[in-house]
Amino acid sequence: DTEVTQTPKHLVMGMTNKKSLKCEQHMGHRAMYWYKQKAKKPPELMFVYSYEKLSINESVPSRFSPECPNSSLLNLHLHALQPEDSALYLCASSQATSGIEQFFGPGTRLTVL
Amino acid sequence: DAKTTQPNSMESNEEEPVHLPCNHSTISGTDYIHWYRQLPSQGPEYVIHGLTSNVNNRMASLAIAEDRKSSTLILHRATLRDAAVYYCILRANQAGTALIFGKGTTLSVSS
């Protein structure tokens, strides 16, 4: 199983809502990543988890809160988002942070109203 | 991080070879050259990587210049399914590093 799954596929939320994005992999990978991708732009790294510990936070606003409850799961908790946060949120995993190949999920398309 | 430069877009015909160039004149000795592609409505997928020598896999070939300041991703016979954005990324192969995507090249394939 070389798949990274992400739920939900689409999410529409208001600026006062709290929601969560979920990412799961069963490849035994110990590094997991969140990226944000605006339309027609390349993915931008947000967070890196290594062995369930946050190792990189690319100065992401605190309204985005990542969580890695175990080695297979990665969540992104969203609160008080702005319309400019509307984007495709991609999750990825690799064997370790030095791993050659990252496996990406299909993403969650988020719209903030 | 060392930067890469790619053409914004390229066009190809089906079943013809495609050569996608990437310039990386400030590459350091420990930087690997990675290629990922992103098909429409999908997450990026790994294509190939190399350090100094040319590399082949089932998807593509990677030709690396002797001075390592440029590289070329070669798709030997383009198919419609190869239409995607292709990203050339430099990355040190050590713990704690991450993929930093540049703008990439949008490849169009015509039948």
PDB file of N, CA and C in Angstrom, chain B residues 9-20 75-80 82-83 86 106-111:
ATOM      1  N   SER B   9       6.659  26.809 -19.794  1.00  0.00           N
ATOM      2  CA  SER B   9       5.833  25.825 -20.484  1.00  0.00           C
ATOM      3  C   SER B   9       6.580  25.207 -21.658  1.00  0.00           C
ATOM      4  N   MET B  10       6.166  23.989 -22.013  1.00  0.00           N
ATOM      5  CA  MET B  10       6.689  23.299 -23.192  1.00  0.00           C
ATOM      6  C   MET B  10       5.552  22.500 -23.809  1.00  0.00           C
ATOM      7  N   GLU B  11       5.698  22.249 -25.112  1.00  0.00           N
ATOM      8  CA  GLU B  11       4.693  21.465 -25.814  1.00  0.00           C
ATOM      9  C   GLU B  11       5.354  20.264 -26.470  1.00  0.00           C
ATOM     10  N   SER B  12       4.596  19.200 -26.591  1.00  0.00           N
ATOM     11  CA  SER B  12       5.106  17.995 -27.230  1.00  0.00           C
ATOM     12  C   SER B  12       3.977  17.300 -27.955  1.00  0.00           C
ATOM     13  N   ASN B  13       4.354  16.456 -28.889  1.00  0.00           N
ATOM     14  CA  ASN B  13       3.384  15.579 -29.535  1.00  0.00           C
ATOM     15  C   ASN B  13       3.489  14.190 -28.935  1.00  0.00           C
ATOM     16  N   GLU B  14       2.360  13.504 -28.957  1.00  0.00           N
ATOM     17  CA  GLU B  14       2.313  12.160 -28.406  1.00  0.00           C
ATOM     18  C   GLU B  14       3.326  11.266 -29.117  1.00  0.00           C
ATOM     19  N   GLU B  15       3.931  10.387 -28.344  1.00  0.00           N
ATOM     20  CA  GLU B  15       4.900   9.386 -28.812  1.00  0.00           C
ATOM     21  C   GLU B  15       6.229   9.982 -29.239  1.00  0.00           C
ATOM     22  N   GLU B  16       6.441  11.269 -29.030  1.00  0.00           N
ATOM     23  CA  GLU B  16       7.746  11.875 -29.293  1.00  0.00           C
ATOM     24  C   GLU B  16       8.510  12.040 -27.979  1.00  0.00           C
ATOM     25  N   PRO B  17       9.855  12.075 -28.047  1.00  0.00           N
ATOM     26  CA  PRO B  17      10.615  12.310 -26.805  1.00  0.00           C
ATOM     27  C   PRO B  17      10.473  13.759 -26.360  1.00  0.00           C
ATOM     28  N   VAL B  18      10.577  13.957 -25.070  1.00  0.00           N
ATOM     29  CA  VAL B  18      10.490  15.297 -24.489  1.00  0.00           C
ATOM     30  C   VAL B  18      11.715  15.510 -23.602  1.00  0.00           C
ATOM     31  N   HIS B  19      12.354  16.655 -23.781  1.00  0.00           N
ATOM     32  CA  HIS B  19      13.514  17.012 -22.955  1.00  0.00           C
ATOM     33  C   HIS B  19      13.156  18.247 -22.140  1.00  0.00           C
ATOM     34  N   LEU B  20      13.062  18.096 -20.842  1.00  0.00           N
ATOM     35  CA  LEU B  20      12.698  19.199 -19.957  1.00  0.00           C
ATOM     36  C   LEU B  20      13.961  19.700 -19.256  1.00  0.00           C
ATOM     37  N   LEU B  75      11.596  12.303 -21.125  1.00  0.00           N
ATOM     38  CA  LEU B  75      10.510  11.346 -21.278  1.00  0.00           C
ATOM     39  C   LEU B  75      10.674  10.762 -22.663  1.00  0.00           C
ATOM     40  N   HIS B  76      10.867   9.463 -22.750  1.00  0.00           N
ATOM     41  CA  HIS B  76      11.278   8.880 -24.030  1.00  0.00           C
ATOM     42  C   HIS B  76      10.173   8.856 -25.073  1.00  0.00           C
ATOM     43  N   ARG B  77       8.953   8.643 -24.636  1.00  0.00           N
ATOM     44  CA  ARG B  77       7.805   8.671 -25.557  1.00  0.00           C
ATOM     45  C   ARG B  77       6.635   9.279 -24.809  1.00  0.00           C
ATOM     46  N   ALA B  78       6.367  10.546 -25.071  1.00  0.00           N
ATOM     47  CA  ALA B  78       5.321  11.233 -24.330  1.00  0.00           C
ATOM     48  C   ALA B  78       3.955  10.633 -24.639  1.00  0.00           C
ATOM     49  N   THR B  79       3.139  10.541 -23.602  1.00  0.00           N
ATOM     50  CA  THR B  79       1.749  10.143 -23.773  1.00  0.00           C
ATOM     51  C   THR B  79       0.872  11.279 -23.247  1.00  0.00           C
ATOM     52  N   LEU B  80      -0.411  11.216 -23.539  1.00  0.00           N
ATOM     53  CA  LEU B  80      -1.323  12.258 -23.070  1.00  0.00           C
ATOM     54  C   LEU B  80      -1.303  12.341 -21.544  1.00  0.00           C
ATOM     55  N   ASP B  82       1.162  12.160 -19.685  1.00  0.00           N
ATOM     56  CA  ASP B  82       2.342  12.868 -19.186  1.00  0.00           C
ATOM     57  C   ASP B  82       2.141  14.384 -19.098  1.00  0.00           C
ATOM     58  N   ALA B  83       0.991  14.873 -19.547  1.00  0.00           N
ATOM     59  CA  ALA B  83       0.712  16.310 -19.430  1.00  0.00           C
ATOM     60  C   ALA B  83       0.593  16.661 -17.943  1.00  0.00           C
ATOM     61  N   TYR B  86       5.987  19.852 -14.224  1.00  0.00           N
ATOM     62  CA  TYR B  86       7.195  19.143 -13.828  1.00  0.00           C
ATOM     63  C   TYR B  86       8.079  20.077 -13.003  1.00  0.00           C
ATOM     64  N   THR B 106       5.107  23.600 -17.212  1.00  0.00           N
ATOM     65  CA  THR B 106       3.849  22.967 -17.612  1.00  0.00           C
ATOM     66  C   THR B 106       4.031  22.329 -18.972  1.00  0.00           C
ATOM     67  N   LEU B 107       3.918  21.008 -19.016  1.00  0.00           N
ATOM     68  CA  LEU B 107       4.076  20.269 -20.264  1.00  0.00           C
ATOM     69  C   LEU B 107       2.701  19.951 -20.848  1.00  0.00           C
ATOM     70  N   SER B 108       2.500  20.349 -22.090  1.00  0.00           N
ATOM     71  CA  SER B 108       1.283  19.997 -22.823  1.00  0.00           C
ATOM     72  C   SER B 108       1.647  18.937 -23.853  1.00  0.00           C
ATOM     73  N   VAL B 109       0.789  17.922 -24.003  1.00  0.00           N
ATOM     74  CA  VAL B 109       1.014  16.859 -24.971  1.00  0.00           C
ATOM     75  C   VAL B 109      -0.191  16.788 -25.897  1.00  0.00           C
ATOM     76  N   SER B 110       0.076  16.864 -27.188  1.00  0.00           N
ATOM     77  CA  SER B 110      -0.999  16.818 -28.177  1.00  0.00           C
ATOM     78  C   SER B 110      -0.998  15.475 -28.897  1.00  0.00           C
ATOM     79  N   SER B 111      -2.200  15.039 -29.267  1.00  0.00           N
ATOM     80  CA  SER B 111      -2.318  13.763 -30.009  1.00  0.00           C
ATOM     81  C   SER B 111      -2.189  13.989 -31.502  1.00  0.00           C
TER      82      SER B 111
END
